[in-house]
Every structure is written in structure tokens, then in C-alpha cells.
CSV table of C-alpha atoms in Angstrom, one decimal:
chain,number,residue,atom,x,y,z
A,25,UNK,CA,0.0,0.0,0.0
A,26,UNK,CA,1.8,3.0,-1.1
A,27,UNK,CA,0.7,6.9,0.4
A,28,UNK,CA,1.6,10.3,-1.8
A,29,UNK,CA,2.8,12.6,1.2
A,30,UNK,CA,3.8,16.5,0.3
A,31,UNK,CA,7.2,17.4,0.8
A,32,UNK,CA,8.3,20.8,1.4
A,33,UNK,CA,9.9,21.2,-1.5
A,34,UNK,CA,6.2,20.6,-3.4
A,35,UNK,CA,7.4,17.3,-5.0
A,36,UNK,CA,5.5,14.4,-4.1
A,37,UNK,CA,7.3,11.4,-2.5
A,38,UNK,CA,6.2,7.6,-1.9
A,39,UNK,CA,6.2,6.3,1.3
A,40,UNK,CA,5.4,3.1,2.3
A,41,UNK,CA,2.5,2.3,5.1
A,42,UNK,CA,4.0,-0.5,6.7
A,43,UNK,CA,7.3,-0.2,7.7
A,44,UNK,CA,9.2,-2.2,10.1
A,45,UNK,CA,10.5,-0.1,13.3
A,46,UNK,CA,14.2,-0.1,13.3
A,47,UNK,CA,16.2,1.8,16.4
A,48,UNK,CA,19.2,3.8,15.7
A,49,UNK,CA,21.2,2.1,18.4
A,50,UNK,CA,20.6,-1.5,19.7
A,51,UNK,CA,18.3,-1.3,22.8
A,52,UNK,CA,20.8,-1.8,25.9
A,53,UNK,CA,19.8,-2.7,29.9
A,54,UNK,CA,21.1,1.0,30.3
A,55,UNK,CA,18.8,2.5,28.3
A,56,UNK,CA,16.1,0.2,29.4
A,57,UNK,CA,16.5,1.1,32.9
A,58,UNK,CA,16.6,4.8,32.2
A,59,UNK,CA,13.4,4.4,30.2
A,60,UNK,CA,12.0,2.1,33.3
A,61,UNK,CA,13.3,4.9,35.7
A,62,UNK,CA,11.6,8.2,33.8
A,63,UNK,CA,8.3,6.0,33.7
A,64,UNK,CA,8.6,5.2,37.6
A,65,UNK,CA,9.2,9.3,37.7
A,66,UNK,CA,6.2,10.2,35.7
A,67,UNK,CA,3.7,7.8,37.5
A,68,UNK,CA,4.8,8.8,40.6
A,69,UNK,CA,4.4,12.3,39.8
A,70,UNK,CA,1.1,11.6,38.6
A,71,UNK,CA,0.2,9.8,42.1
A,72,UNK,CA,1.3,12.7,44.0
A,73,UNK,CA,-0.4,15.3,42.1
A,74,UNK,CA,-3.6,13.9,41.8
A,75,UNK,CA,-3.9,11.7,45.4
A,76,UNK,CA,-1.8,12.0,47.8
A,77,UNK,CA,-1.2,15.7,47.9
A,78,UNK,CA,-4.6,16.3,48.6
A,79,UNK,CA,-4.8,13.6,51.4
A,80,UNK,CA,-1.6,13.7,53.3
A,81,UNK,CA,0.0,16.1,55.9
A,82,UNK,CA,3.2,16.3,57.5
A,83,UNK,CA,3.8,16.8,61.5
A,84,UNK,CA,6.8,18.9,62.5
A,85,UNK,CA,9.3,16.0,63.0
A,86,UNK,CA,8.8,15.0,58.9
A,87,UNK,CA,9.5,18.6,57.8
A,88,UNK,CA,12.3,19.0,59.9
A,89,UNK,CA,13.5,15.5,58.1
A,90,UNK,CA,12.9,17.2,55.1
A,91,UNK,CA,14.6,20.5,55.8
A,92,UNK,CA,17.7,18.9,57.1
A,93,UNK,CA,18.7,16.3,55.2
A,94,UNK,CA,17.4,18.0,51.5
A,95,UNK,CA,20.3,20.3,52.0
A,96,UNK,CA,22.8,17.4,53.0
A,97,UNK,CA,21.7,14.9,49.6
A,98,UNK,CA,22.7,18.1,47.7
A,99,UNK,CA,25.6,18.9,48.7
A,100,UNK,CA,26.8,15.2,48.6
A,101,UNK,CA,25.6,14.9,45.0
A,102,UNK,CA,27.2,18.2,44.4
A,103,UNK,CA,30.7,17.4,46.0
A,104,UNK,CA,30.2,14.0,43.6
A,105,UNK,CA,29.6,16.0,40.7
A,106,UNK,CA,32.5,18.6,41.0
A,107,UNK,CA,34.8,15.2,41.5
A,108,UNK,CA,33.4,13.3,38.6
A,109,UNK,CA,34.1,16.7,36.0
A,110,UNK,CA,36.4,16.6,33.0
A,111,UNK,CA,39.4,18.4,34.1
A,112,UNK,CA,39.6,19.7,30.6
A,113,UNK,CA,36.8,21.8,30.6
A,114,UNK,CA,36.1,25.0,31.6
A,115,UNK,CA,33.0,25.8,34.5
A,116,UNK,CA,33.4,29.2,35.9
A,117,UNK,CA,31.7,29.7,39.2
A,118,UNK,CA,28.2,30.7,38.1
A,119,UNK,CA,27.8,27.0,36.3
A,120,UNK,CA,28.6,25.6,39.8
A,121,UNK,CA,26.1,27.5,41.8
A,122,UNK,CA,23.8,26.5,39.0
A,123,UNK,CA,24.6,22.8,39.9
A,124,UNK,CA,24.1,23.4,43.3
A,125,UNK,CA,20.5,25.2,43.2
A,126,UNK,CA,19.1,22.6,40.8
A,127,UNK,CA,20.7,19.7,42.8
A,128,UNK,CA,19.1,21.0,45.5
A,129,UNK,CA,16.2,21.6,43.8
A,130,UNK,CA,15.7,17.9,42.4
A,131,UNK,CA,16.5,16.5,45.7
A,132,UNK,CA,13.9,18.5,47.8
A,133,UNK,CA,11.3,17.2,45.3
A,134,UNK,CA,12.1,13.4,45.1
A,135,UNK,CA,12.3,13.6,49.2
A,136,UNK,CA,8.8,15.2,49.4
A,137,UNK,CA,7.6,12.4,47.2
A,138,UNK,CA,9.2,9.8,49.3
A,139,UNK,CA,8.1,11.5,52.4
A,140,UNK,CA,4.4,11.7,51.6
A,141,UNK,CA,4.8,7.6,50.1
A,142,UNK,CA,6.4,7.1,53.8
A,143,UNK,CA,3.1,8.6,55.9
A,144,UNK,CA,0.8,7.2,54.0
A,145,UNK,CA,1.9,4.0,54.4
A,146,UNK,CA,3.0,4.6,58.4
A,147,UNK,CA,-0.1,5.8,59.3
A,148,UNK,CA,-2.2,3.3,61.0
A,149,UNK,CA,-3.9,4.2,64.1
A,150,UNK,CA,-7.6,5.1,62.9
A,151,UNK,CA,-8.8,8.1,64.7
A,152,UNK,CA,-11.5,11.1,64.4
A,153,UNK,CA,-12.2,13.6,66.0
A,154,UNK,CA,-15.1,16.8,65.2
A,155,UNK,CA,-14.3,20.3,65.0
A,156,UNK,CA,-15.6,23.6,63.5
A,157,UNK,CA,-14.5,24.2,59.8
A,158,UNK,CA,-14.7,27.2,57.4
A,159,UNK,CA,-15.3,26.7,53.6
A,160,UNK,CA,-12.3,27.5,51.6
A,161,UNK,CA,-11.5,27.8,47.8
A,162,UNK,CA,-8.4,27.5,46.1
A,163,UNK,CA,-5.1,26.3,47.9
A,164,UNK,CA,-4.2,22.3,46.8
A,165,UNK,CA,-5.5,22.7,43.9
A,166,UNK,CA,-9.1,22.4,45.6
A,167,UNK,CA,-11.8,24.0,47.1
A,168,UNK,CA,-13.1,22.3,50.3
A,169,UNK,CA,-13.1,23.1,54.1
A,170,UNK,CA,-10.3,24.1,56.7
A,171,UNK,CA,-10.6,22.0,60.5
A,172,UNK,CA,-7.7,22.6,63.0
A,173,UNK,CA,-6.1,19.3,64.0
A,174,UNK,CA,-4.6,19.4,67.0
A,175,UNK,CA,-2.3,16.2,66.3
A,176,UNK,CA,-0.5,18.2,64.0
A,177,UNK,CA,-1.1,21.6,65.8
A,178,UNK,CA,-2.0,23.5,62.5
A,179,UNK,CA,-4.7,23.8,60.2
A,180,UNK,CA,-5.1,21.9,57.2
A,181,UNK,CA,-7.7,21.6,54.1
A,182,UNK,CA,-9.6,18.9,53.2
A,183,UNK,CA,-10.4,18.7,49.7
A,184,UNK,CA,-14.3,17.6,48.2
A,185,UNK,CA,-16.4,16.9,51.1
A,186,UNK,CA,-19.6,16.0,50.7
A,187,UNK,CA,-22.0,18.9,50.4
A,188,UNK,CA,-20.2,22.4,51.4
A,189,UNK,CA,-22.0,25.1,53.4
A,190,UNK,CA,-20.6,28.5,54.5
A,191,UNK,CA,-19.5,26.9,58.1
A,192,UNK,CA,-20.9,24.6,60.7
A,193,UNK,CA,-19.1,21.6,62.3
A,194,UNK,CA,-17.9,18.4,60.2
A,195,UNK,CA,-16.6,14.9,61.7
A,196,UNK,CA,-12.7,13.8,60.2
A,197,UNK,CA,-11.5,10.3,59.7
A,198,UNK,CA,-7.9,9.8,59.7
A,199,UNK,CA,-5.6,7.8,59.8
A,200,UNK,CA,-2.4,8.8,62.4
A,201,UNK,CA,1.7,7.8,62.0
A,202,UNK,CA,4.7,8.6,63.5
A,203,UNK,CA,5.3,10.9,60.5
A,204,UNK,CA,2.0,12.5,60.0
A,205,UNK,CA,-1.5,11.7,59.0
A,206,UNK,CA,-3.8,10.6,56.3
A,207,UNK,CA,-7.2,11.7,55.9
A,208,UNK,CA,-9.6,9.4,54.9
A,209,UNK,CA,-12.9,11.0,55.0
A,210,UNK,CA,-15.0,14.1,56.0
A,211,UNK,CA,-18.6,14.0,56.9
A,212,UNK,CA,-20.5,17.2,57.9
A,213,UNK,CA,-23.0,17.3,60.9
């Protein structure tokens, strides 16, 4: 089965329909992995963004574990970096602070992914409690209501409730870890 296709050049060419697919370079377990790797990345981007952000909050003890040790992954992978550089070339100071920022950068994110993975799955003492809540719109992406938890000593906003008034009282499920907690479900009263 042959297909007229119009070049830019506004000659016609023949292409065939069926062609086999043929790579460049043969397909090696290092290329496979990477390709394995960026897939794990994009899923579990896509489980963060749409799950567990809206679901999970730290306590003070996680975000001090984040704070900490985020700076301390980056300046290992940085000092691994600067000693795994071509001698031969040139990187004036500016590239290395570049390094630095975006090591950081990357790190901070992959830890916050891990850390929210990490209280989801630690948190297993059921629990609920009812409180007084004010209707919210915007923030995590969300509009829903806003409870102070005294576990965690700080507001937080639970996202899509059942049916949202201007403010009254609503009863929280959750679920409680060492890390911080998971809400499960809000009902209002």
C-alpha cells in the first residue's frame, strides 16, 4: 500500500504504510533502565499530584527531616559531581552554583515524594475527632473546608467533602503515623 505525502519542497514522494520499526542504536539494559526509571518518575508524579497531595500532611518531626537532610543529599551529590568533572573543561563559578541550586532543587522534590509515600503508608492508628470548619477555595489545587487538628497543631484543608455550606461543624477520619497523618474521609454534621 503505497501513500503520496507533500514534501516541502512541493514534489510528491512515496512512502510506504507499513514499515518495520528499526532503532538507531541496539536497545541496551542502560537504556532500558533509564526508560523504566523516567516512567517510575512520571507515575509517581502523577500519584502525588492527583492523590496524595490532597490527602496527606506532615507533622513537624517530617518537615524537619525534610529541611535537614534536603540540603545534605545536595551537597553530597554536588561534591560527587565537581569530582566526577572533566578536568579539561572550563565551568566558571556561576555553572557551579547552577549545579548546586538545581541539585538541591531535584532532591527537595524526590524527598517530598518519598516522604508523603512514607506517611501514607505509616499511618495506621484510625482516629476522628469533630471540629468547626470554614469553607475554603483555592489552595491544593481544591476547594473544600479548613478543621484545626490538634495532632499536627496547624490547620489543614480537606479537599471535596460532601455537600459544602458557609461553616458549621464536620466529623474527620484519619488515619495517624509517627510521620503524619492521612485523611480518609470528611462528613459534615
Amino acid at each position: 500500500m503505497l501513500i503520496l505525502l507533500r514534501c516541502t519542497c512541493h514534489a510528491y514522494a512515496l512512502c510506504y504504510a507499513w514499515k518495520p520499526f528499526e532503532l538507531r542504536r541496539p536497545l541496551t539494559s542502560t537504556r532500558l533502565l533509564v526508560g523504566l526509571g523516567v516512567l517510575l518518575f512520571v507515575a509517581t508524579i502523577g500519584l502525588w499530584v492527583f492523590w496524595l497531595d490532597r490527602i496527606v500532611y506532615f507533622n513537624t518531626l517530617s518537615v524537619m527531616i525534610c529541611l535537614v537532610t534536603s540540603p545534605l543529599l545536595a551537597a553530597v551529590a554536588f561534591v560527587m559531581g565537581v569530582r566526577r568533572r572533566n578536568p579539561r573543561l572550563k565551568f566558571t563559578i556561576m555553572d557551579s552554583l547552577e549545579e548546586a541550586i538545581s541539585a538541591l532543587a531535584v532532591i527537595a522534590v524526590a524527598e517530598f515524594f518519598v516522604l508523603s509515600l512514607l506517611v501514607f503508608f505509616s499511618s495506621t492508628r484510625p482516629g476522628d475527632y469533630i471540629a468547626r470548619y470554614e469553607y475554603t477555595s483555592g489552595g491544593k489545587g481544591c476547594s473544600g473546608l479548613q478543621v484545626y487538628d490538634r495532632e499536627l497543631e496547624k490547620h489543614i484543608k480537606i479537599c471535596h467533602p460532601d455537600a459544602l455550606r458557609a461553616g458549621g461543624k464536620v466529623r474527620v477520619e484519619k488515619r495517624s503515623g509517627p510521620l503524619g497523618i492521612t485523611v480518609k474521609r470528611a462528613e459534615l454534621l
